[in-house]
Coordinates of N, CA and C in Angstrom, one line a residue:
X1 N 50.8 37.3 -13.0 CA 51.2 36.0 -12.8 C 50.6 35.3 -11.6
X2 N 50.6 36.2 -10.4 CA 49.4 35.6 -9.7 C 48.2 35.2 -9.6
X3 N 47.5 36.2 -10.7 CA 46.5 35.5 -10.8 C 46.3 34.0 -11.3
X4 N 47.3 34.0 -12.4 CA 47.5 32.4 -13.1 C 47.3 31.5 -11.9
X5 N 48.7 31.6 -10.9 CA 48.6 30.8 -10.0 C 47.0 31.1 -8.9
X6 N 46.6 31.4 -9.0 CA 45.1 31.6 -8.3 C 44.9 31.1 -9.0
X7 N 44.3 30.5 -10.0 CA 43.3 29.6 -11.1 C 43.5 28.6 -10.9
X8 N 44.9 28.3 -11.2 CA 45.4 26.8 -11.2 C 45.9 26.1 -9.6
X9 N 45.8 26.8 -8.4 CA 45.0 26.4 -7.2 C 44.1 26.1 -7.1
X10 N 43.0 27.1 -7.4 CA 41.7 26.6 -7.4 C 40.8 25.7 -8.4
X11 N 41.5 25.4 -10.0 CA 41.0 24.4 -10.0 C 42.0 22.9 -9.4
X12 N 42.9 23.0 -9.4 CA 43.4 21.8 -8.2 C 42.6 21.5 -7.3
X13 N 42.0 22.5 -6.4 CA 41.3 22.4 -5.5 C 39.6 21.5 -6.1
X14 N 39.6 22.1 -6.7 CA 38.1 21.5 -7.7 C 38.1 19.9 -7.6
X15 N 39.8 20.1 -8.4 CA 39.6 18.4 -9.0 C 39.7 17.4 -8.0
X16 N 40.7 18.1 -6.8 CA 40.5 17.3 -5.3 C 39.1 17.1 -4.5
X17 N 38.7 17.7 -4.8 CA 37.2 17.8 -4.2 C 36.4 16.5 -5.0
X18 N 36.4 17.1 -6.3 CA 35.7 15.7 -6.9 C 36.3 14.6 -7.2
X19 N 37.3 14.5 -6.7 CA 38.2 13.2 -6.5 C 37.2 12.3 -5.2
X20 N 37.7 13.5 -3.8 CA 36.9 12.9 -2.4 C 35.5 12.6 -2.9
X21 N 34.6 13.5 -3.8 CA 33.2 12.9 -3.8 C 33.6 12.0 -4.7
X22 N 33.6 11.6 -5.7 CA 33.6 10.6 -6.5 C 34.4 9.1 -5.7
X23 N 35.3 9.5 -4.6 CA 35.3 7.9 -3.8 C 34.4 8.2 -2.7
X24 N 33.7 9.0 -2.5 CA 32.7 9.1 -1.1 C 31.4 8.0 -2.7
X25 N 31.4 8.5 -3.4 CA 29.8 7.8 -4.1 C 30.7 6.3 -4.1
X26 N 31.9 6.1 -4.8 CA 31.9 4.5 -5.0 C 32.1 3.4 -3.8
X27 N 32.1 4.4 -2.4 CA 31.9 3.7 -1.2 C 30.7 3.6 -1.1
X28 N 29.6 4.3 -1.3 CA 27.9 3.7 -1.2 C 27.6 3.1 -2.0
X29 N 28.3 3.4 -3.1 CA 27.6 1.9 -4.2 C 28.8 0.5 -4.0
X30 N 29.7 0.3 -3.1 CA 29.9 -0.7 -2.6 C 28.7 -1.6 -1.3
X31 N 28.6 -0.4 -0.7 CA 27.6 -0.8 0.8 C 26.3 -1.5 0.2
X32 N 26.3 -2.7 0.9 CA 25.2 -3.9 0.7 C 24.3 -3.5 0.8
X33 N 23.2 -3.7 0.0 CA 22.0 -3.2 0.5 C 20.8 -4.6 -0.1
X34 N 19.5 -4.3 1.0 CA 19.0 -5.8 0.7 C 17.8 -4.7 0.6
X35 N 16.5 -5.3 -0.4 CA 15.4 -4.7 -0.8 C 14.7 -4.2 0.1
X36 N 13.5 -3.3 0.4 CA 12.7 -2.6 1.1 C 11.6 -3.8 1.4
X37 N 11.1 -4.5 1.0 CA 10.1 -6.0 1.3 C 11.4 -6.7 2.3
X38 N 12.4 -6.8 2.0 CA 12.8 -7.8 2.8 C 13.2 -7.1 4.3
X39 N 13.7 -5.6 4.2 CA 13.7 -5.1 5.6 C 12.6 -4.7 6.3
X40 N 11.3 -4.8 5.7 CA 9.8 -5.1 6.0 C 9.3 -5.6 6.6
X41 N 9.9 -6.8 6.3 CA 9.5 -7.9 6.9 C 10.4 -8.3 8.0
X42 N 11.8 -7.8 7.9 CA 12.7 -8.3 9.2 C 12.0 -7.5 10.3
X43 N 12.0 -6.1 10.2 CA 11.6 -4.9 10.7 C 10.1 -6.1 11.6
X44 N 9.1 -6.2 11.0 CA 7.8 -6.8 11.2 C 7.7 -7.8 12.2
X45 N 9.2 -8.8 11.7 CA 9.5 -10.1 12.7 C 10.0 -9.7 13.8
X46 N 10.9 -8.9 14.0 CA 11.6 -8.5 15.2 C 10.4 -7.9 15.7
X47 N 9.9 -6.8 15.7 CA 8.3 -6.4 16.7 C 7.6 -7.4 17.3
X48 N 7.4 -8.4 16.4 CA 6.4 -9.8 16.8 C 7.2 -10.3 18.0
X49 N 8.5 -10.7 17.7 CA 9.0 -11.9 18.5 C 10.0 -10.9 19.7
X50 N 9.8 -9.4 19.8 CA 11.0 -8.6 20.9 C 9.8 -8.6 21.8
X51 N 9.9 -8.8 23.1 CA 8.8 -8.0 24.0 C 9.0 -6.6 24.4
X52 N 8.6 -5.5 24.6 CA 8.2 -4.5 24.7 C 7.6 -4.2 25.9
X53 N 8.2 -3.6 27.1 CA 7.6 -3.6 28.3 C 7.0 -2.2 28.6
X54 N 7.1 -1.5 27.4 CA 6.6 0.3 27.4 C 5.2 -0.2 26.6
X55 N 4.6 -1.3 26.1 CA 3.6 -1.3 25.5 C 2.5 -2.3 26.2
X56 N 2.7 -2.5 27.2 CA 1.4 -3.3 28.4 C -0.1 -4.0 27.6
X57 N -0.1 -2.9 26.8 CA -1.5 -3.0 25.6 C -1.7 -4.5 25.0
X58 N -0.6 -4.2 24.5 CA 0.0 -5.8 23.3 C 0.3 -6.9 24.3
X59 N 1.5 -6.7 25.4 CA 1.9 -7.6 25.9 C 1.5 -8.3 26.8
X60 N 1.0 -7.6 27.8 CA 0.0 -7.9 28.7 C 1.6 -7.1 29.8
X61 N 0.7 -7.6 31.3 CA 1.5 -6.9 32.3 C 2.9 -7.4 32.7
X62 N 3.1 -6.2 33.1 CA 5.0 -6.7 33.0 C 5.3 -7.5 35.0
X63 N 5.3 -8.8 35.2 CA 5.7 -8.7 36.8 C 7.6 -7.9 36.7
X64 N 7.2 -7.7 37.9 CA 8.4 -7.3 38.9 C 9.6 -7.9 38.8
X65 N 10.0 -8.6 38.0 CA 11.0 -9.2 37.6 C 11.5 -9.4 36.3
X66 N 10.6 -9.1 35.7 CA 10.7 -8.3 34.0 C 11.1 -7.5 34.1
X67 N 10.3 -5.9 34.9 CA 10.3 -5.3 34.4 C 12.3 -4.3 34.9
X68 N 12.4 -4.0 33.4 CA 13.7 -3.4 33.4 C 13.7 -1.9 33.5
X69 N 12.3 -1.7 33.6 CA 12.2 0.1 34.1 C 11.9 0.3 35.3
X70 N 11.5 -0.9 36.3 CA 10.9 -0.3 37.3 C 12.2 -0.1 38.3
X71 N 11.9 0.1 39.6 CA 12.8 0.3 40.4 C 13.5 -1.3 40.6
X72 N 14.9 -0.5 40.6 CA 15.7 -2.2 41.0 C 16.5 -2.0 42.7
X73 N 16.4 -3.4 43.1 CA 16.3 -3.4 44.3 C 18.0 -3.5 44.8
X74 N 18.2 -2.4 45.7 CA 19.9 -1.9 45.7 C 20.5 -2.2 47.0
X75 N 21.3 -2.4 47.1 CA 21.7 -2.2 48.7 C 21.5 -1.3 49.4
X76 N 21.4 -0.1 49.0 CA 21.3 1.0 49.8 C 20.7 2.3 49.4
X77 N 20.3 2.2 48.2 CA 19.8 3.6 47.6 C 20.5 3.4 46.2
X78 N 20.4 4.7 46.0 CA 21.2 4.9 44.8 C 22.6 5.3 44.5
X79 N 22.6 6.3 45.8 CA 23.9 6.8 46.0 C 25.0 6.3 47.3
X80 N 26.2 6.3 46.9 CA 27.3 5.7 47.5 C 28.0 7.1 48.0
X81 N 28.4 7.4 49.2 CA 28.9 8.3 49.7 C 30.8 8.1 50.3
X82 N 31.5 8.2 50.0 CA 33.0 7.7 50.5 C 34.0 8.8 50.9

């Protein structure tokens, strides 16, 4: 008789399982999705119009007041001692 109940646990178990996947798939076939040309081209436009201060090549040189890597000017250093 146990065994019975072993079976009928484990397919319970089965059918919960493909319960969670079968609403895990009808959540990604809800999620929006817009074509590969059009995130292509967003992808394309944002590069053109972001400046890029790691690529000097393209953009030309970064002054000292751009740039958001170089050293920034602190009161005192970096570290605070109390």
């Amino acid at each position: 008789m146990s065994s019975r109940g072993g079976r009928q646990s484990m397919s319970e178990l089965r059918y919960r399982r493909l319960l969670e996947h079968n609403q895990r798939l009808r959540e990604d076939l809800a999620r929006p999705r817009i074509r590969v040309s059009e995130a292509a081209a967003s992808l394309i436009r944002y590069c053109k119009t972001t400046k890029d201060h790691l690529v000097p090549s393209v953009w030309g040189p970064v002054t000292k007041a751009e740039d958001v890597y170089g050293q920034q000017k602190s009161g005192g250093g970096c570290c605070s001692i109390q």
